[in-house]
mmCIF file of C-alpha atoms in Angstrom:
data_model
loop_
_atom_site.group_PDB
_atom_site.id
_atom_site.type_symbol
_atom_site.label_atom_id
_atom_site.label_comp_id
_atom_site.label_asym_id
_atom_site.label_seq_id
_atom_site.Cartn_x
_atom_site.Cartn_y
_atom_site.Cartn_z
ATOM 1 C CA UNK A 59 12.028 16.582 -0.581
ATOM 2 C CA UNK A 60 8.841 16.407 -2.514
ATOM 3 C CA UNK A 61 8.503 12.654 -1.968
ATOM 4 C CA UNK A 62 6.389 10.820 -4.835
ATOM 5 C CA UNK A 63 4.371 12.709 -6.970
ATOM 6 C CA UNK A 64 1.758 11.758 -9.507
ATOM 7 C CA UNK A 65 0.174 13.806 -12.123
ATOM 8 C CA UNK A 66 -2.836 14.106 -12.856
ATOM 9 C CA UNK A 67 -4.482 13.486 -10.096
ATOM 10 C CA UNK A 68 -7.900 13.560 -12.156
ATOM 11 C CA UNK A 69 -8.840 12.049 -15.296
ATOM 12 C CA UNK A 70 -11.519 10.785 -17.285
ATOM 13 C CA UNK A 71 -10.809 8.755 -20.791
ATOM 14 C CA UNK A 72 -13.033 7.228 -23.360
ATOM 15 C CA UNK A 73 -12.616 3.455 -24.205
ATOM 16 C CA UNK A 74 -9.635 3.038 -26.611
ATOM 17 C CA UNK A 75 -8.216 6.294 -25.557
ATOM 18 C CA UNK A 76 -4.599 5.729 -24.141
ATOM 19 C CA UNK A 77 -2.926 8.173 -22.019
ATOM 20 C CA UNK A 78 0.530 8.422 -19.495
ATOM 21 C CA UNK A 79 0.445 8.425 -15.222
ATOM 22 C CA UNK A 80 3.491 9.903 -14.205
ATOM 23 C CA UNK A 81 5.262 9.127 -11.535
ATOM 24 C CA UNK A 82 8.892 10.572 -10.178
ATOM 25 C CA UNK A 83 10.761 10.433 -6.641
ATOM 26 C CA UNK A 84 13.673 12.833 -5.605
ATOM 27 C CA UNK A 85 14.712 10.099 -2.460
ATOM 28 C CA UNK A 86 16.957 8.129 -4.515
ATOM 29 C CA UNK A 87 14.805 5.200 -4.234
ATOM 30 C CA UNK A 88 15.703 1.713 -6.227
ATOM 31 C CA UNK A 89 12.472 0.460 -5.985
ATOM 32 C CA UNK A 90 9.463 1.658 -7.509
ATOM 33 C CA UNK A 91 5.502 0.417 -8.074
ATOM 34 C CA UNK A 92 2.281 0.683 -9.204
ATOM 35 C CA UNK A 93 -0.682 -0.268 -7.653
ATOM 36 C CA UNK A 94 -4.424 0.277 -8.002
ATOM 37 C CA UNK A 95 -7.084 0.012 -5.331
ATOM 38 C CA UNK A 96 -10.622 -0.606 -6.311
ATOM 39 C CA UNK A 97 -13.098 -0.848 -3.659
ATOM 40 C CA UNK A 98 -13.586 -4.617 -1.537
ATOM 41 C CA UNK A 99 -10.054 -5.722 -3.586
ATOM 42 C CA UNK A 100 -7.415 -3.396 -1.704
ATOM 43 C CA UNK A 101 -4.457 -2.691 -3.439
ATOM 44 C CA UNK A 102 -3.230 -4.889 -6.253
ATOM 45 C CA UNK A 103 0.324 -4.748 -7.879
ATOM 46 C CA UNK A 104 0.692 -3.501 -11.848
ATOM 47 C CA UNK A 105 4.275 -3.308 -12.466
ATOM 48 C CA UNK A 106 7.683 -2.868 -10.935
ATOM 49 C CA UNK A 107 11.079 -1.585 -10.880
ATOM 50 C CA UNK A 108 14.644 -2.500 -9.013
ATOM 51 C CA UNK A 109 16.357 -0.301 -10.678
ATOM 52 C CA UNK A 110 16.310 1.999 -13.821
ATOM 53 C CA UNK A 111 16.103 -0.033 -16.987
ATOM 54 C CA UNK A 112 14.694 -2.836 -15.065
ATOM 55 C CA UNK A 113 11.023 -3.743 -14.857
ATOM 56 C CA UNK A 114 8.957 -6.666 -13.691
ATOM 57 C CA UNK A 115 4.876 -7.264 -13.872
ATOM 58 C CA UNK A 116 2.579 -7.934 -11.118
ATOM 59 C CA UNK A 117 -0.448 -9.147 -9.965
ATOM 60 C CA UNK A 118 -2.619 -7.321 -12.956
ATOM 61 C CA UNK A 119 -0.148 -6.168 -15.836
ATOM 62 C CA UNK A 120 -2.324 -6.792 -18.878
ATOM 63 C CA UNK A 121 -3.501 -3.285 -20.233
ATOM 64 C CA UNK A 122 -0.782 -1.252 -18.884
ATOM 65 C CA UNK A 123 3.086 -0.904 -20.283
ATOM 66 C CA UNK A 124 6.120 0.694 -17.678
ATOM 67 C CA UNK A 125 9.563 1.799 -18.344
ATOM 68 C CA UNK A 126 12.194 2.828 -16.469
ATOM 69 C CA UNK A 127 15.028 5.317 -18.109
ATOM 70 C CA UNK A 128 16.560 7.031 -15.007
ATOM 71 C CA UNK A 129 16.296 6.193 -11.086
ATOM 72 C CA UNK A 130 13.596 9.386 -10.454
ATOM 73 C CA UNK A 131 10.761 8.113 -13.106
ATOM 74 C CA UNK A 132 8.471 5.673 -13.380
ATOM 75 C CA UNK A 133 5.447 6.312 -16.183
ATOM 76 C CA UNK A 134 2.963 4.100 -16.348
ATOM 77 C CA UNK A 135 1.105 3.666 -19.617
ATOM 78 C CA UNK A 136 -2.434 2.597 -20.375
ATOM 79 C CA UNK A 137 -2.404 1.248 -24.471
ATOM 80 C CA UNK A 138 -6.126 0.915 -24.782
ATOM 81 C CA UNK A 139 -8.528 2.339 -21.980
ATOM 82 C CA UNK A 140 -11.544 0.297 -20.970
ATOM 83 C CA UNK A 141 -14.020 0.354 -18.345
ATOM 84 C CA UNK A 142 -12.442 -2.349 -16.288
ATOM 85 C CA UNK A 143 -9.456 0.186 -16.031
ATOM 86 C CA UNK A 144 -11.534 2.989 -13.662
ATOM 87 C CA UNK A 145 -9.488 2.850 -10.812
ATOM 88 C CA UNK A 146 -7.399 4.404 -7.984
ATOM 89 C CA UNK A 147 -3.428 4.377 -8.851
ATOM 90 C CA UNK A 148 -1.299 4.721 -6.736
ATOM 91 C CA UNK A 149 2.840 5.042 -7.368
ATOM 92 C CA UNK A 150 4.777 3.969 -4.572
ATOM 93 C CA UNK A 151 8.568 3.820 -4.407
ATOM 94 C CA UNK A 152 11.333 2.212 -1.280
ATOM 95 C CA UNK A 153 14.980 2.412 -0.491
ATOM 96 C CA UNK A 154 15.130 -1.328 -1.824
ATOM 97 C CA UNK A 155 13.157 -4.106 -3.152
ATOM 98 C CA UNK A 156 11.641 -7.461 -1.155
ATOM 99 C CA UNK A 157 13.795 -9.327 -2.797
ATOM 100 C CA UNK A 158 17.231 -7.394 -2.294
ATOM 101 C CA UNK A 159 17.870 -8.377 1.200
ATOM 102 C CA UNK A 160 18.704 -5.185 2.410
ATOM 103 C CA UNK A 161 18.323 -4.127 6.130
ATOM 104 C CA UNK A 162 14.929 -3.972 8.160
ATOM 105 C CA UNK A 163 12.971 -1.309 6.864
ATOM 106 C CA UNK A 164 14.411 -0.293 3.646
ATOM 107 C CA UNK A 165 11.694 -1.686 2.017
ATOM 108 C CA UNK A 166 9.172 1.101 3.044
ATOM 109 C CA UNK A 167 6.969 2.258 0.819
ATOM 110 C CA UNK A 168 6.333 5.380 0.178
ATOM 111 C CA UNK A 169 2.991 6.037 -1.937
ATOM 112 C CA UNK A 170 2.421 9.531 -4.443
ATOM 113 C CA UNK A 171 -0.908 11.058 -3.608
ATOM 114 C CA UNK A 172 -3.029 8.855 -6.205
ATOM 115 C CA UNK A 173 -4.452 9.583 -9.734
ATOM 116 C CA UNK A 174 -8.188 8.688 -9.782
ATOM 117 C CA UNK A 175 -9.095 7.573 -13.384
ATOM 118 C CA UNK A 176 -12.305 7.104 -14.949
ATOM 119 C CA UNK A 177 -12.652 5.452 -18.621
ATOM 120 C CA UNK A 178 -16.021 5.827 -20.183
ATOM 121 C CA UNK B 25 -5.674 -19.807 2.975
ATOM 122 C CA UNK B 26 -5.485 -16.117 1.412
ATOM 123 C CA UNK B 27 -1.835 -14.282 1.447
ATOM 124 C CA UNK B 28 -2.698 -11.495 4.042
ATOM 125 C CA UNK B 29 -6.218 -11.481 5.861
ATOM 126 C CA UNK B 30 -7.816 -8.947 7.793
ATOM 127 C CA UNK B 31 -11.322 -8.212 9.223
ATOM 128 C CA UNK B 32 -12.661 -5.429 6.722
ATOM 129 C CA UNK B 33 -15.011 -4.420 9.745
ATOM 130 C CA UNK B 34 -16.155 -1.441 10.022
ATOM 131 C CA UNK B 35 -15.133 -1.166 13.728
ATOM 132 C CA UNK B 36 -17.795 1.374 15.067
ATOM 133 C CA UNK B 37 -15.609 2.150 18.809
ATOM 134 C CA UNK B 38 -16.442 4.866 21.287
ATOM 135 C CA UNK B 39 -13.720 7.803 21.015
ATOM 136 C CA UNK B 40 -11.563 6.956 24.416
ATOM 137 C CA UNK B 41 -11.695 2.901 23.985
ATOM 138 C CA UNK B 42 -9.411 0.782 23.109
ATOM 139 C CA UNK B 43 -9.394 -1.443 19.765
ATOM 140 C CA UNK B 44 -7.067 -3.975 18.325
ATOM 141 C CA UNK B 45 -7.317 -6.214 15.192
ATOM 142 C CA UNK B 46 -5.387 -8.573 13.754
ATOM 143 C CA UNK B 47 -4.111 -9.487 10.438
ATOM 144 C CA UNK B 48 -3.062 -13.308 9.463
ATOM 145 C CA UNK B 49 -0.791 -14.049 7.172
ATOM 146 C CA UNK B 50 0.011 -17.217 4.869
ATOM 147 C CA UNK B 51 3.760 -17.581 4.123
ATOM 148 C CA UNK B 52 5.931 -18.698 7.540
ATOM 149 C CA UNK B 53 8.591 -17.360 5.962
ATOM 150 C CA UNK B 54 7.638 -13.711 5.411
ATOM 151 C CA UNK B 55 10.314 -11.359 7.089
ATOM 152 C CA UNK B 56 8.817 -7.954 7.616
ATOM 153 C CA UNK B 57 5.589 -6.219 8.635
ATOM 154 C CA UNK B 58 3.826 -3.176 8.616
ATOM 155 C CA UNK B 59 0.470 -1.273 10.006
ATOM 156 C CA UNK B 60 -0.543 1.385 7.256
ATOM 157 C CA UNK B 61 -3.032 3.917 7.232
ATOM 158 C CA UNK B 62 -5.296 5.334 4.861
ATOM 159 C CA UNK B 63 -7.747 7.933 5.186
ATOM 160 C CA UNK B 64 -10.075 8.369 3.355
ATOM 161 C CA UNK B 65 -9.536 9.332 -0.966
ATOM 162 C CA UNK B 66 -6.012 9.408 0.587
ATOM 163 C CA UNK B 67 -2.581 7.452 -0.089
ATOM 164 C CA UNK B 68 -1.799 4.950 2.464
ATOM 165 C CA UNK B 69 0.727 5.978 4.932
ATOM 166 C CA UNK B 70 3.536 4.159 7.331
ATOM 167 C CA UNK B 71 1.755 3.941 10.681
ATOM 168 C CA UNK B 72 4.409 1.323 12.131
ATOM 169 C CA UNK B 73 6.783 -1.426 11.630
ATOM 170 C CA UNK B 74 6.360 -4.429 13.592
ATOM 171 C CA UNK B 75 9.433 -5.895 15.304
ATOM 172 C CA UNK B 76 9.298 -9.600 16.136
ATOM 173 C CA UNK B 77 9.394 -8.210 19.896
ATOM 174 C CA UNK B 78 6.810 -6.170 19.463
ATOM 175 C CA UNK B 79 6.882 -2.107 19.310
ATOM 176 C CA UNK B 80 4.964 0.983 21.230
ATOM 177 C CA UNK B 81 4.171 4.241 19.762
ATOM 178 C CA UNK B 82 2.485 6.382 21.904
ATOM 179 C CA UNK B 83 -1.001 4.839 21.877
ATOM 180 C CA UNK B 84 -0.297 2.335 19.222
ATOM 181 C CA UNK B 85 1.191 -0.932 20.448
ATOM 182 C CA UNK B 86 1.736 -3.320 17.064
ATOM 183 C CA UNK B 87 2.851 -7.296 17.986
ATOM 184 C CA UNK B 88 3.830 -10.097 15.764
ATOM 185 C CA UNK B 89 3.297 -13.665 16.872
ATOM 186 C CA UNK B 90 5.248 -15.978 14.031
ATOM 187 C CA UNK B 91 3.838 -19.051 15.635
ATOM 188 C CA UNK B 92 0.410 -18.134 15.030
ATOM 189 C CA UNK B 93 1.080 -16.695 11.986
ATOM 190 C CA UNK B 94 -0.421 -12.718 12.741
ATOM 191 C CA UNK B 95 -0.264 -9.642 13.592
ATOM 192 C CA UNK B 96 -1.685 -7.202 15.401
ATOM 193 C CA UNK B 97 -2.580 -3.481 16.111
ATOM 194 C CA UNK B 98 -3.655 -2.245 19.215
ATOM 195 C CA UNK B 99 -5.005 1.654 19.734
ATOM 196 C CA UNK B 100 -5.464 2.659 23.703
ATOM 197 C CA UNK B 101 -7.663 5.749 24.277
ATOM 198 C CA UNK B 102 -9.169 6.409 20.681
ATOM 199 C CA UNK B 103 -8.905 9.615 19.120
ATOM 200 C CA UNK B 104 -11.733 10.646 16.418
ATOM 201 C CA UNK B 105 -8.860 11.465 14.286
ATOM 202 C CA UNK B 106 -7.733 7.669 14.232
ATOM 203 C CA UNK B 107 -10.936 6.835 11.814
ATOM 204 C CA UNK B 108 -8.710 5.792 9.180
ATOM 205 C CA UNK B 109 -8.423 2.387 7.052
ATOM 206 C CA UNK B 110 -5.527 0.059 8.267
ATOM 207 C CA UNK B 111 -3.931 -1.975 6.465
ATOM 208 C CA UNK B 112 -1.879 -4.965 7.157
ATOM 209 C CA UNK B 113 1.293 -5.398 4.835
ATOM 210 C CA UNK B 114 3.828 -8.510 4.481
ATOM 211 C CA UNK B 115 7.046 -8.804 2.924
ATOM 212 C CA UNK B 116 8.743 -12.404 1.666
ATOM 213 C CA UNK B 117 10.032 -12.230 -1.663
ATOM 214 C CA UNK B 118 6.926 -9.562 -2.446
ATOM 215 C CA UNK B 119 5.402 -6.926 -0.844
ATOM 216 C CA UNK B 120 1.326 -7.882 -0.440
ATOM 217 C CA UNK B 121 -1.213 -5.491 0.947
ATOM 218 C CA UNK B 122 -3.940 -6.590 2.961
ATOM 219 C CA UNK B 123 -7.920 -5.239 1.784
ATOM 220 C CA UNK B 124 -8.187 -2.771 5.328
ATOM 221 C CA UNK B 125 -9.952 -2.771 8.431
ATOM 222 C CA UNK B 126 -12.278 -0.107 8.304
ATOM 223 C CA UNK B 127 -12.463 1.900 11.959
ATOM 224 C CA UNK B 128 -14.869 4.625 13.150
ATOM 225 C CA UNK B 129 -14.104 6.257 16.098
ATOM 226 C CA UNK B 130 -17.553 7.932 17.459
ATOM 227 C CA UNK B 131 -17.583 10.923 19.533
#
């Protein structure tokens, strides 16, 4: 299993540019998230998914669209860069949600090795 | 009271001592918890789960006290390789991250 992957790991935007992370999973995984970690805040929640064609914001939506068309992806979608949006993101998926109920543990996550982003 | 709190140190600790820190937590009702690591310019990682009786993993011993409302994470005989960022994470109806406690294991 490849786990999560993101791609790019690397990129640099000018303000108003908008651009795609990508994010996919080959566990199988209902649950999947986005997160991004700037320094002295930790990691903050974007947007997530129970399932495919299900999505839900989080903490800090505004700026960023998701979708979810099959179990494996999760894109993540940046309309308008700005500044504010330099960042760490990281993609993270689990067996099951926090909400589902499910057994001990199957709400792992499992994080993709990060894109680092940097709008200009 | 803030959802998950940790000491963001750094913890500057002789390689071969032992360290522990603790994370508190907000919501009595939260049901699961976790220690993750992250090194550094790294994606955090599943160190341990922490079991309401409390759980050993070789040198890592990780205990959760529901009255007091924490948890903790103990390392026994430090390794340079454990300089790492942990992070305390809690699970009720959402799954919240902790900011990190920042360890540096000195040779």
């Amino acid at each position: 299993n490849a786990g999560v992957t993101q791609t790019p790991k690397f990129q640099v935007l000018k303000t108003g540019q908008s651009m795609t992370l990508q994010c996919a999973q080959d566990m199988n995984h209902e649950y999947m998230s986005w997160y991004r970690q700037d320094p002295g805040m930790g990691l903050r929640l974007i947007h997530y998914s129970v399932g495919a064609g299900i999505t839900d914001q989080g903490e800090v939506p505004n700026g960023y669209n998701v979708s979810r068309s099959t179990t494996e992806d999760f894109p993540l979608r940046l309309l308008s860069a700005a500044p504010s949006q330099t960042s760490v993101y990281f993609c993270a998926s689990s067996y099951s949600g926090p909400k589902s109920g499910r057994a001990f543990g199957a709400d792992t996550q499992y994080f993709g090795p990060g894109t680092r982003l940097t709008v200009l | 009271r803030k959802e998950v709190e940790q000491d963001p140190g750094p913890f500057n600790v002789p390689e071969g001592a032992t360290v522990a820190f603790n994370c508190t937590y907000s919501n009595s009702a939260s049901q699961s918890f976790f220690w993750y690591r992250q090194d550094c310019r790294k994606e955090p990682k599943l160190l341990m789960s922490v079991y309401s009786s409390g759980n050993e993993d070789g040198r890592f011993t990780a205990q959760l006290n529901r009255a007091s409302q924490y948890i903790s994470l103990l390392i026994r005989d430090s390794k340079l390789s454990d300089s790492a960022t942990y992070l305390c994470v809690v699970r009720d109806d959402k799954i919240i991250f902790g900011k990190g406690t920042r360890l540096h294991i000195l040779p």
